[in-house]
Short mmCIF file of C-alpha atoms in Angstrom, two decimals:
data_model
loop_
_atom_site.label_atom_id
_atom_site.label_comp_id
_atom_site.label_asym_id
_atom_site.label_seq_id
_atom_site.Cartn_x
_atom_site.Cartn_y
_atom_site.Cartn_z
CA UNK X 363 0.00 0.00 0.00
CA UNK X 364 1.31 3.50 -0.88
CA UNK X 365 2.85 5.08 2.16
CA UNK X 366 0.39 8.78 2.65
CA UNK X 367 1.41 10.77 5.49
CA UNK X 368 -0.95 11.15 7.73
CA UNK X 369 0.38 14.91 8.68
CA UNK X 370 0.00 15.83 4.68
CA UNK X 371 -3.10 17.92 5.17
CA UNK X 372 -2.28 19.73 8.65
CA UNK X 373 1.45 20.62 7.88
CA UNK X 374 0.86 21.68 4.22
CA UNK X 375 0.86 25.84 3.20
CA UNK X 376 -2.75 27.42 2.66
CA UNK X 377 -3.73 28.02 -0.64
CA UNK X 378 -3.94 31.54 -0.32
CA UNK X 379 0.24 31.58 -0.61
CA UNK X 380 -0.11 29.65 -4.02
CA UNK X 381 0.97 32.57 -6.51
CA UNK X 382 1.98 34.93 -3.73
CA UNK X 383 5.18 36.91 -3.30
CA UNK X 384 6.45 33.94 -0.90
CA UNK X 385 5.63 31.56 -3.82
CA UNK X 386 8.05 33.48 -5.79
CA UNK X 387 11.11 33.48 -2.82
CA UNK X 388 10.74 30.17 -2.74
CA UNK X 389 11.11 30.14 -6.15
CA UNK X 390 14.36 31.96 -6.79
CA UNK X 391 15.70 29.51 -3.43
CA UNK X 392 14.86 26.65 -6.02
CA UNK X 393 16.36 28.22 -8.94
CA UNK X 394 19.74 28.49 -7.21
CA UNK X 395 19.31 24.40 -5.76
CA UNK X 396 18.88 23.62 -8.90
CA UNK X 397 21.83 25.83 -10.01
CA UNK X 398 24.13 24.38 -7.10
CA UNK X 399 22.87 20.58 -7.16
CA UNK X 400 23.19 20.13 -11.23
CA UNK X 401 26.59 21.78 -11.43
CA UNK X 402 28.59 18.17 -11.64
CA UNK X 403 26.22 17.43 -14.90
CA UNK X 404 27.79 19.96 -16.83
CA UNK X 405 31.33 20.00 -14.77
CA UNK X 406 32.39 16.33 -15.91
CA UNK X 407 32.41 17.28 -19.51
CA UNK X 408 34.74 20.24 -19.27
CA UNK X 409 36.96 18.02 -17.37
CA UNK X 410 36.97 14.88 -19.54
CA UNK X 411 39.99 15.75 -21.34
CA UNK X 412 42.32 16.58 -18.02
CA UNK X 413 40.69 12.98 -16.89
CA UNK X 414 41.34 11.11 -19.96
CA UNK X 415 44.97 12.33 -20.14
CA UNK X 416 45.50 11.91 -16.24
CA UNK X 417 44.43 8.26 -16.18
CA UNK X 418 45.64 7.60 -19.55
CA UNK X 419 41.79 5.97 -20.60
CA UNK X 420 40.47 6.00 -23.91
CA UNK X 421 37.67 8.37 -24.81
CA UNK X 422 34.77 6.04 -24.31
CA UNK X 423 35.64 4.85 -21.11
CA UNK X 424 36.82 8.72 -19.84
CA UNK X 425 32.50 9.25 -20.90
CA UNK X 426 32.04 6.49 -18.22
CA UNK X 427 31.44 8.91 -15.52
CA UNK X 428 28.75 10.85 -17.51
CA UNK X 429 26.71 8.01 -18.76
CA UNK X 430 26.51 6.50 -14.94
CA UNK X 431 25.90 9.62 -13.74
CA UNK X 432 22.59 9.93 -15.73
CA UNK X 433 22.02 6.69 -14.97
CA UNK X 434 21.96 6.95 -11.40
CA UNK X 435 19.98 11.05 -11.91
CA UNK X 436 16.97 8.74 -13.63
CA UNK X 437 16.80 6.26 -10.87
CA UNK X 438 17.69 8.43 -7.78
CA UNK X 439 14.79 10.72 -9.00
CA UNK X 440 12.45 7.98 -7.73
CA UNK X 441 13.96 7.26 -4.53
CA UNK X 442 14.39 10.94 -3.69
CA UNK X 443 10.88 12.01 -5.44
CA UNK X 444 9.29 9.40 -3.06
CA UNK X 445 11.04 10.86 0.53
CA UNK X 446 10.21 14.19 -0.28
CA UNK X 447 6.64 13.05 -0.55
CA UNK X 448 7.03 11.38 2.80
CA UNK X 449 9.14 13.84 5.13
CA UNK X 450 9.09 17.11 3.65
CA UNK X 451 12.02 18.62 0.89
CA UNK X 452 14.26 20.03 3.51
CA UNK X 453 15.81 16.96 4.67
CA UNK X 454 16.00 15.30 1.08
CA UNK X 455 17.72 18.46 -0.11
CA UNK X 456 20.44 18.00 3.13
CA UNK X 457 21.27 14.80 2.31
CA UNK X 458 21.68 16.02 -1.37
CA UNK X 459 23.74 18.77 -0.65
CA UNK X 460 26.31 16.42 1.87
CA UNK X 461 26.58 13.63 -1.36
CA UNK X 462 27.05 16.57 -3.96
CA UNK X 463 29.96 17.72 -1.25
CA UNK X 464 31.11 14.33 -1.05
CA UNK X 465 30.56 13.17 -4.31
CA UNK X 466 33.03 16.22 -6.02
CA UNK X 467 35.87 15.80 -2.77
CA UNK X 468 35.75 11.91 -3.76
CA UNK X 469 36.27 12.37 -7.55
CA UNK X 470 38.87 15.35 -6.88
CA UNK X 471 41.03 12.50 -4.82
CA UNK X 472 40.32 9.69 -6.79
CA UNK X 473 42.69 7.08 -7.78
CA UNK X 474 41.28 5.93 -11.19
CA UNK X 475 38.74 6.64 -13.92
CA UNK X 476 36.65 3.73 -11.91
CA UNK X 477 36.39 5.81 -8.83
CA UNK X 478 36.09 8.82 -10.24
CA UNK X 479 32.42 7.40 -12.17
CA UNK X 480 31.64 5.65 -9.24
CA UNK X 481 31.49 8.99 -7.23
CA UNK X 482 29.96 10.94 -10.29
CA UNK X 483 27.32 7.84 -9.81
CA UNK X 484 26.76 8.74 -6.29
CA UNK X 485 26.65 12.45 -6.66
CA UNK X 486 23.80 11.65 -9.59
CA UNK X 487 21.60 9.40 -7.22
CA UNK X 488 21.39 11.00 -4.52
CA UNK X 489 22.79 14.39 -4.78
CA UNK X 490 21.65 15.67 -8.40
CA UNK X 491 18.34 13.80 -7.92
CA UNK X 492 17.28 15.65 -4.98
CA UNK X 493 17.03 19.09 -6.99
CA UNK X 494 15.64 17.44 -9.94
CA UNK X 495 12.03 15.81 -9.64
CA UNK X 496 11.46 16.57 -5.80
CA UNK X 497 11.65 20.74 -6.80
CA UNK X 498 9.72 20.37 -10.08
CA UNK X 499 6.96 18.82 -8.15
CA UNK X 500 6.85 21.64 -5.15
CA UNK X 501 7.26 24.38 -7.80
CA UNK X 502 4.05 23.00 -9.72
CA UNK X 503 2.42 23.11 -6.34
CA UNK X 504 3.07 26.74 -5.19
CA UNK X 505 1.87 28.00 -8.97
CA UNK X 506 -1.26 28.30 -10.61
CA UNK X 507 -2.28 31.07 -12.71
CA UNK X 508 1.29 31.20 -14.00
CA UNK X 509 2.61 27.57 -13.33
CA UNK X 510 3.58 26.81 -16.78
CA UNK X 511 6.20 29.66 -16.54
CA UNK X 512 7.37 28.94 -12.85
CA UNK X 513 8.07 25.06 -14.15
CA UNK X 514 9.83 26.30 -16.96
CA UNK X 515 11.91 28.96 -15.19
CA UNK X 516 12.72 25.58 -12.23
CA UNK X 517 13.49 23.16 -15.10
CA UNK X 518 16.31 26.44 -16.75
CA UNK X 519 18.00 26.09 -13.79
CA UNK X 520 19.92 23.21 -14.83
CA UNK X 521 20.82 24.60 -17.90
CA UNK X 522 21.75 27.86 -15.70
CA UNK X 523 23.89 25.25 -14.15
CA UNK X 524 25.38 24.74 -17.97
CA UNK X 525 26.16 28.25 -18.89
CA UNK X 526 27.83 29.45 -15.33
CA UNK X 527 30.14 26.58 -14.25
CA UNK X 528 32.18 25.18 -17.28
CA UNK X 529 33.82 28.49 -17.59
CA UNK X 530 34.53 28.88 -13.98
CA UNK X 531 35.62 25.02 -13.92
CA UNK X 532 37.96 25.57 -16.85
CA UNK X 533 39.39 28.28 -15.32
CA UNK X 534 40.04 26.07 -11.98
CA UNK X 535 41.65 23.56 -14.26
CA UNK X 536 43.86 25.99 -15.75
CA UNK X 537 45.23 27.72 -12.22
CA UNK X 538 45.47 24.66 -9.94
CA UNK X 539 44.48 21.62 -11.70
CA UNK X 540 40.93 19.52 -11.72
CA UNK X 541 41.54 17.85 -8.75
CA UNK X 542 41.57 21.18 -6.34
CA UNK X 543 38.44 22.74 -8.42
CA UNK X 544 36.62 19.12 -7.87
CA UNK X 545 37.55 20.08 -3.88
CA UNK X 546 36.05 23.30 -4.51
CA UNK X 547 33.85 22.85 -6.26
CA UNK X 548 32.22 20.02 -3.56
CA UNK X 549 32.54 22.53 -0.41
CA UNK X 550 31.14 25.72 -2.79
CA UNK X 551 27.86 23.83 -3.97
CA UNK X 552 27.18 21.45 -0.95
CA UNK X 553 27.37 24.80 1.61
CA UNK X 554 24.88 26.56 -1.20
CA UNK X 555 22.61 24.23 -0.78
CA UNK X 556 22.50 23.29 2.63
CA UNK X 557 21.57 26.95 3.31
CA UNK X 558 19.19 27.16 0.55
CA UNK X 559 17.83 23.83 2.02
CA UNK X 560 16.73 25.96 5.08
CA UNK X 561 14.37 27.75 3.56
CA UNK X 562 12.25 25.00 2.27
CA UNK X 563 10.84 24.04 5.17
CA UNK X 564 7.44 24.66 4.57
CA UNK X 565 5.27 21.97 2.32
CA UNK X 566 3.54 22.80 -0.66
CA UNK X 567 -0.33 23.39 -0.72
CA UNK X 568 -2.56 20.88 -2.05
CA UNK X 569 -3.79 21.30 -5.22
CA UNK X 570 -6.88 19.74 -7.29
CA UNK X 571 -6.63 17.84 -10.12
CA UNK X 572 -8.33 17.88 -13.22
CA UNK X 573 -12.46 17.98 -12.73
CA UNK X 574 -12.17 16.69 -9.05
CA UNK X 575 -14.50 17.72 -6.82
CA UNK X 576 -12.32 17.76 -3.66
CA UNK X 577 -8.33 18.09 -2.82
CA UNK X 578 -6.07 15.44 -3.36
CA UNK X 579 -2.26 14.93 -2.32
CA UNK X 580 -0.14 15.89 -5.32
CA UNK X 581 1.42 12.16 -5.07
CA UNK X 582 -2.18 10.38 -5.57
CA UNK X 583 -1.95 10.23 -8.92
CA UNK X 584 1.33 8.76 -9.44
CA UNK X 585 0.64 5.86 -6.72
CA UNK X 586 -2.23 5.25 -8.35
CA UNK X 587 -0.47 4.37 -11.53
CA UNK X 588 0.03 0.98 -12.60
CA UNK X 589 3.66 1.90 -14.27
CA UNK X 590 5.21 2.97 -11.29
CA UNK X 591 3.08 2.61 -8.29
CA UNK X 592 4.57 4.51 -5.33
CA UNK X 593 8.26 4.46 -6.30
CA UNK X 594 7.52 7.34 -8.70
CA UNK X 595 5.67 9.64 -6.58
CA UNK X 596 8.33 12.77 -6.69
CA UNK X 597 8.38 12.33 -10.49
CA UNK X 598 4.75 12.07 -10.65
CA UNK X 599 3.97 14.40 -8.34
CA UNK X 600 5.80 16.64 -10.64
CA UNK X 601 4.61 15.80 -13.78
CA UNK X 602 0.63 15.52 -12.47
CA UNK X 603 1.14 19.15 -11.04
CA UNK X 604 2.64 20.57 -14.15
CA UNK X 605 0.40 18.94 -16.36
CA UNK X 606 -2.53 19.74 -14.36
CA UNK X 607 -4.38 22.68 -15.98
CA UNK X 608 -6.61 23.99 -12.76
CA UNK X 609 -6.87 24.15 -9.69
CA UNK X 610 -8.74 25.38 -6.28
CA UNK X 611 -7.85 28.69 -7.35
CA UNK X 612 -7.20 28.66 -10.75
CA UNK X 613 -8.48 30.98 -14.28
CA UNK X 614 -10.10 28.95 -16.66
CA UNK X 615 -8.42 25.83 -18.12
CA UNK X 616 -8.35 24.96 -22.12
CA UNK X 617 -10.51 22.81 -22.73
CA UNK X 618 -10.25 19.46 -24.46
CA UNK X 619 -12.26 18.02 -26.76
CA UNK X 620 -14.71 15.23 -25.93
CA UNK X 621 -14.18 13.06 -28.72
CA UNK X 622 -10.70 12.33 -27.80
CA UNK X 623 -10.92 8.78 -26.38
CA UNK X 624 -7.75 9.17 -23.43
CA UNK X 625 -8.09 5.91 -22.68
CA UNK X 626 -6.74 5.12 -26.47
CA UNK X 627 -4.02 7.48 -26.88
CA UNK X 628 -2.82 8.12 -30.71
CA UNK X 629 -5.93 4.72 -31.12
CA UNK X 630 -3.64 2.42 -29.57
CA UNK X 631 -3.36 0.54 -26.61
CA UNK X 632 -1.78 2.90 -23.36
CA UNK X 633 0.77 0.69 -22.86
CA UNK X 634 2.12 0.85 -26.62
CA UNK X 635 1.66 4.61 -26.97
CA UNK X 636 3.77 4.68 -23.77
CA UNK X 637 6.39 2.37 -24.85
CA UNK X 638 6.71 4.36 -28.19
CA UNK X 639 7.19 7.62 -26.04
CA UNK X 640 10.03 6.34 -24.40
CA UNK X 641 12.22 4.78 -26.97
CA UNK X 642 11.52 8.27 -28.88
CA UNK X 643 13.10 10.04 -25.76
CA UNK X 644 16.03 7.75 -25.79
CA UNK X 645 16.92 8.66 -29.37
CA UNK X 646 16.25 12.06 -29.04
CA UNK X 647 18.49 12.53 -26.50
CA UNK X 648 21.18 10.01 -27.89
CA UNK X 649 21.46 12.88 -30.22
CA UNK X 650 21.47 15.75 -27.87
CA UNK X 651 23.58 14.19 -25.86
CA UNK X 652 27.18 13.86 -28.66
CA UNK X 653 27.80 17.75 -28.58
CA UNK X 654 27.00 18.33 -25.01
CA UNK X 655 28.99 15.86 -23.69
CA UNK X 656 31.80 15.89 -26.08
CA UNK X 657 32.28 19.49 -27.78
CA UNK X 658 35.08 20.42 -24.79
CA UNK X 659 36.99 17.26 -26.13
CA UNK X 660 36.52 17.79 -29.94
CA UNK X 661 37.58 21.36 -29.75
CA UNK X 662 40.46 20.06 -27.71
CA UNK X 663 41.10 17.91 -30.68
CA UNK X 664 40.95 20.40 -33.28
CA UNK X 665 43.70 22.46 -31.69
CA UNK X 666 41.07 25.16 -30.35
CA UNK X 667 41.69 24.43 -26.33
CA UNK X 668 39.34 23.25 -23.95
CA UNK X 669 38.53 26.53 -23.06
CA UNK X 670 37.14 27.33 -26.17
CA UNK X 671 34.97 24.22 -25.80
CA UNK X 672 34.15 25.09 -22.27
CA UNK X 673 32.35 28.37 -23.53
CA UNK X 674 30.53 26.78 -26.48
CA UNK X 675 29.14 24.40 -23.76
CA UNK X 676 27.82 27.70 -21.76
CA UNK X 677 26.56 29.39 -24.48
CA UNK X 678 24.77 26.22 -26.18
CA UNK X 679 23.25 25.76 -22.73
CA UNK X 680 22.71 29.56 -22.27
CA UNK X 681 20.38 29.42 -25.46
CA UNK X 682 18.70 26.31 -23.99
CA UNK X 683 17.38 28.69 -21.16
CA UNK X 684 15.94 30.92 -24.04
CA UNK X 685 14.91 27.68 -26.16
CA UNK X 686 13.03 26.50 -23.14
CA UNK X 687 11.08 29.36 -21.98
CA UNK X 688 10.19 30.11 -25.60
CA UNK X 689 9.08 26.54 -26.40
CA UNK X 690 6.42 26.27 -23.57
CA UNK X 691 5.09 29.38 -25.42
CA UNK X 692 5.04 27.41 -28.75
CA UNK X 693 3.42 24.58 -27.08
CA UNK X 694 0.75 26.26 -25.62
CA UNK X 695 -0.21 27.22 -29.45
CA UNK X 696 0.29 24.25 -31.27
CA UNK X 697 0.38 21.18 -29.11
CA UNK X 698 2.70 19.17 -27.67
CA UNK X 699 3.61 16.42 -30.52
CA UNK X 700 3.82 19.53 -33.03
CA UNK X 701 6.57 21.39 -30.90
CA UNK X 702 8.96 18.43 -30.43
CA UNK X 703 8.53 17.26 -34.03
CA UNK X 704 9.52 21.33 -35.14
CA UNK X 705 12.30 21.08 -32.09
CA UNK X 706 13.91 17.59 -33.04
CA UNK X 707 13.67 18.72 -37.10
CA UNK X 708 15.42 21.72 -35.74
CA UNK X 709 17.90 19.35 -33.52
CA UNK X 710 18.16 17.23 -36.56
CA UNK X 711 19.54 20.33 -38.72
CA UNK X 712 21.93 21.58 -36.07
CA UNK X 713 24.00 18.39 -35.96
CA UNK X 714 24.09 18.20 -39.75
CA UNK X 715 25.98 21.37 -39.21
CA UNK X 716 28.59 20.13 -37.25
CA UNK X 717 29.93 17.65 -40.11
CA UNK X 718 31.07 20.70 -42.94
CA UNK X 719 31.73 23.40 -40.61
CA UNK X 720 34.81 22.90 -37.80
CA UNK X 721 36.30 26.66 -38.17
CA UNK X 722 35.96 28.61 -34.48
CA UNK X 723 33.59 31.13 -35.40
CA UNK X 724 31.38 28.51 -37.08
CA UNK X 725 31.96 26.33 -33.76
CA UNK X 726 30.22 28.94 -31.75
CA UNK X 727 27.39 29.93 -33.92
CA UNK X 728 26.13 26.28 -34.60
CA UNK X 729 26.73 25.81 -30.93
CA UNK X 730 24.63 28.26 -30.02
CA UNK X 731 22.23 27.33 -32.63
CA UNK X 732 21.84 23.98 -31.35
CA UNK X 733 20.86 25.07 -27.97
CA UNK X 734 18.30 27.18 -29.52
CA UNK X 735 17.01 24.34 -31.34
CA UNK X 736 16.83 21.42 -28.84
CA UNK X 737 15.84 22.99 -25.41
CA UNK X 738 12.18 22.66 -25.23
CA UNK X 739 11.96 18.85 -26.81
CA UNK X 740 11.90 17.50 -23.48
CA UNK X 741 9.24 19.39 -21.84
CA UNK X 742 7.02 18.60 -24.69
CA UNK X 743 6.88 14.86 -23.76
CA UNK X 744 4.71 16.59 -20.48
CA UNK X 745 2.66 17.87 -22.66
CA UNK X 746 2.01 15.08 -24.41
CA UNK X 747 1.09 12.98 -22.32
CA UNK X 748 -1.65 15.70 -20.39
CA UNK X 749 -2.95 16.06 -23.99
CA UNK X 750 -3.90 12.33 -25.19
CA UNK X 751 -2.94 10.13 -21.93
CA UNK X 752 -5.84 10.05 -18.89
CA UNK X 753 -4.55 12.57 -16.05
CA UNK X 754 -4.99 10.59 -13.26
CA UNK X 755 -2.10 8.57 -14.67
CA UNK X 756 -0.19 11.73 -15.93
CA UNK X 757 2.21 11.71 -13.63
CA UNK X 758 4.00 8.54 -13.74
CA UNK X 759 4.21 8.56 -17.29
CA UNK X 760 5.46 11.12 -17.23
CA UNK X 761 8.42 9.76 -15.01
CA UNK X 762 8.67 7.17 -17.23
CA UNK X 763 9.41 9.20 -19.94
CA UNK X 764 11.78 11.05 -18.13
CA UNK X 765 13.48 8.45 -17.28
CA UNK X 766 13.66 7.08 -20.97
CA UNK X 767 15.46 11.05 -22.04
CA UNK X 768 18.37 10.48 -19.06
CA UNK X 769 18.95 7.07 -20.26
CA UNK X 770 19.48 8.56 -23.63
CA UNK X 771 21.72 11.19 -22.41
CA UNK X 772 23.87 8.34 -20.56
CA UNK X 773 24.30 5.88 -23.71
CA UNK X 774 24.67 8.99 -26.11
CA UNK X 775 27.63 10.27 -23.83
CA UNK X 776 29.46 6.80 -24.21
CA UNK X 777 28.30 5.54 -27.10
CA UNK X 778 29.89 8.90 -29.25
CA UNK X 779 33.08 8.29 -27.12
CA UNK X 780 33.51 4.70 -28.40
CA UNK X 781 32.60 5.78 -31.91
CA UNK X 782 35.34 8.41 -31.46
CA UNK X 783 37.66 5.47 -30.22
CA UNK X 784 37.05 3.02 -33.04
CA UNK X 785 37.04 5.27 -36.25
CA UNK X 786 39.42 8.13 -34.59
CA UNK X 787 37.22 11.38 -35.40
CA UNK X 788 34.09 12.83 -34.02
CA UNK X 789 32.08 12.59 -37.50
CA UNK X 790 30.88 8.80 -37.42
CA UNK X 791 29.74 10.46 -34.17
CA UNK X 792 27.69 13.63 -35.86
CA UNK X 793 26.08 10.89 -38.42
CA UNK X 794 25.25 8.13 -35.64
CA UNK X 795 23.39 11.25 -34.06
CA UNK X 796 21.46 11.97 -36.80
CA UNK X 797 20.27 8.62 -37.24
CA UNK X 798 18.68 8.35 -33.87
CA UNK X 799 17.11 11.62 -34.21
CA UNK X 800 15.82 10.12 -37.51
CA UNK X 801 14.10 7.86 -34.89
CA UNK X 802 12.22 10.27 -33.07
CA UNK X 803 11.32 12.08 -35.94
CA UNK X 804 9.80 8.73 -37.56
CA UNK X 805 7.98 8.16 -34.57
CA UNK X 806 6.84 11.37 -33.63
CA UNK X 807 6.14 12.26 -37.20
CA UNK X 808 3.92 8.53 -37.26
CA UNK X 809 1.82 9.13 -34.37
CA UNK X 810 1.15 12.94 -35.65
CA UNK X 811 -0.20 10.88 -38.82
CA UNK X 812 -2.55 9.39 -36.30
CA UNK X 813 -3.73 11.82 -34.76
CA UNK X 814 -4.73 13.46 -37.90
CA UNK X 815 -6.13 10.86 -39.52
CA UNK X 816 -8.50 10.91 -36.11
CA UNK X 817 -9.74 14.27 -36.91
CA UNK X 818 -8.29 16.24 -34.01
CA UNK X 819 -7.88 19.60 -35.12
CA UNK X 820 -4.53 20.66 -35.74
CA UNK X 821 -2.95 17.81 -35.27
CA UNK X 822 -3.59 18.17 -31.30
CA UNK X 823 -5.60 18.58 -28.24
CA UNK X 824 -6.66 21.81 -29.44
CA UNK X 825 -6.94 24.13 -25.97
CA UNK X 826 -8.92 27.32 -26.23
CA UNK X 827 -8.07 30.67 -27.31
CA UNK X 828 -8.28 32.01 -24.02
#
């Protein structure tokens, strides 16, 4: 039986502070957790080619760390979704901030490239995970009238993360090596967020879901799930809220159509529209995943420094902020399979332009292109699934998919490392990423066939005007 606390409804904020000025504190203290707990997802790339050289490791296995890093994000956002449902954010988001602190001080003094994944692993399930799913839930809790915003502005944060650190890590590397900046790194962000962790005491209100005639924890509909049952209550939590479109207090929501049959997503079974979902997040994000994971190494490679590539990292994720904020716009206009199908077209285009074009100017301008282009595929799959997927099940589908885009990140990371290895050059590399992004575009591009051919109008669940 789902664990439900029975203190939920006493200890939980009054809906009268959902879209208040304390709602948007609380906010900004969740912007800079997620700033502070993401920083080693962005941090191992800048250093991959000090690693690789130190431990004298070939290029696949210096991606190691990444891929189990992701890895362990995807399945640490259960464990730590699921105790911030049960005892509150505060003390999730301590022991975060001690294994992010630990995590960077092990890797700084590690030994071999073994050790130094194991303790990227560690600061990915436990320390990364805690300011990933458990703050996107309470952020979809404290918003209403402008929740799709707050989300968006919470889910930035990470790439925030992207833009500010690889430049300050690549300077650490440069002036005392990456082991001392790992050090520092650990005591700067596990501090940060221990003291940002003390201002998020409070819980979130409750909120009401979809047409419900009475409140309902925010982790009801994710236990109630037969994908996940309990184990995905932070990540459902998160994705019910967001996806959610009213609440106690909240303007009018767009309406959907009654003829779409939810219970027959895209006319096929749940289970299979599900299942298609997913493997088109891992191969969307098998192709995100080659130049943000391995553009410090190639323009190491092409004589350009790592520093160079560390700033093409932060301004491709710097344009992901922009991409993502202006994507949840698009989305709201023309659906949620429309937007990623434009975004991973876009995506698709971008890493084409990697293969003629290695100059440095050109480096930075497609770099910065591709963040334009690829930042708001992800957040569409939300939006998916609250468009054609019942809601009472939104949320740990959601997770699901999730899940399915981090373990595309992880085998991208590797799998254009070995590539690299075995042919010698980062092209075979480009190309394999174009073919799986060929795969989500086939399958996104096949169930937007379906939909059509089932009448809905524009190709969506068309929401109203207003």
């Amino acid at each position: 039986m789902p664990h439900t606390p029975a203190s939920t409804t006493s200890t939980a904020a009054p809906a009268s502070l959902i879209d208040s000025p304390q709602a948007a504190w609380r906010l900004l203290t969740t912007l800079g957790l997620v700033v502070l707990g993401n920083s080693s997802m962005y941090v191992v790339s800048v250093v991959l080619p000090a690693v690789q050289a130190e431990f004298g490791v070939g290029r696949a296995d210096a991606s190691l760390p990444y891929t189990l890093m992701m890895v362990c994000l995807g399945l640490g956002g259960l464990w730590t979704g699921r105790m911030a449902d049960r005892h509150g954010l505060m003390p999730v988001l301590c022991v975060g901030a001690v294994a992010v602190c630990g995590g960077f001080v092990w890797a700084g003094l590690s030994g071999s490239i073994w050790i130094f994944g194991l303790a990227h692993g560690l600061m990915g399930l436990i320390g990364s995970s805690a300011t990933f799913a458990p703050l996107m839930a309470d952020t979809a809790l404290w918003w209403n009238r402008r929740r799709g915003i707050a989300v968006a502005i919470c889910a930035s944060g990470n790439y925030i993360a992207g833009a500010l650190w690889p430049p300050i890590v690549q300077h650490g590397i440069e002036a005392i090596g990456w082991r001392h900046t790992y050090v520092l790194m650990g005591l700067v962000c596990g501090a940060g967020m221990l003291l940002l962790a003390l201002r998020m005491r409070q819980r979130a209100p409750l909120v009401l879901m979809d047409g419900a005639a009475s409140a309902v924890p925010a982790s009801s509909a994710s236990a109630s799930s037969p994908l996940a049952g309990g184990a995905a209550a932070g990540v459902g939590a998160a994705a019910s809220s967001v996806t959610s479109s009213s609440t106690a207090t909240a303007a009018p929501a767009p309406s959907v159509p009654s003829a779409v049959d939810r219970s027959r997503p895209f006319s096929l079974r749940p289970v299979h529209a599900q299942l298609l979902l997913c493997v088109a997040g891992v191969a969307c994000c098998v192709a995100m995943a080659m130049p943000q994971v391995h553009i410090v190494a190639y323009c190491t490679d092409l004589g350009f420094g790592a520093a160079r590539g560390a700033e093409m990292l932060s301004l491709m994720l710097a344009c992901g902020i922009v991409s993502r904020l202006v994507s949840g716009v698009i989305c709201d206009r023309i659906g949620g399979v429309r937007t990623l199908l434009l975004g991973s077209a876009l995506q698709g285009v971008g890493l084409a332009l990697f293969l003629p074009f290695d100059g440095l100017v050109p480096l930075y301008v497609i770099s910065a292109m591709f963040g334009l282009f690829q930042g708001g595929i992800v957040p569409a799959y939300a939006i998916i699934i609250r468009e054609y997927f019942a809601p009472q099940e939104a949320g740990a589908r959601v997770g699901a998919v999730i899940m399915a885009t981090l373990i595309g990140m992880a085998l991208g990371g590797w799998m254009s490392g070995w590539i690299f290895d075995v042919t010698g050059s980062y092209q075979a590399a480009f190309i394999n990423g174009m073919g799986w992004n060929l795969l989500n575009l086939s399958i996104m591009g096949w169930l937007y066939w379906r939909v059509r051919r089932q009448g809905a109008v524009g190709g969506r669940v068309q929401p109203s005007a207003g």
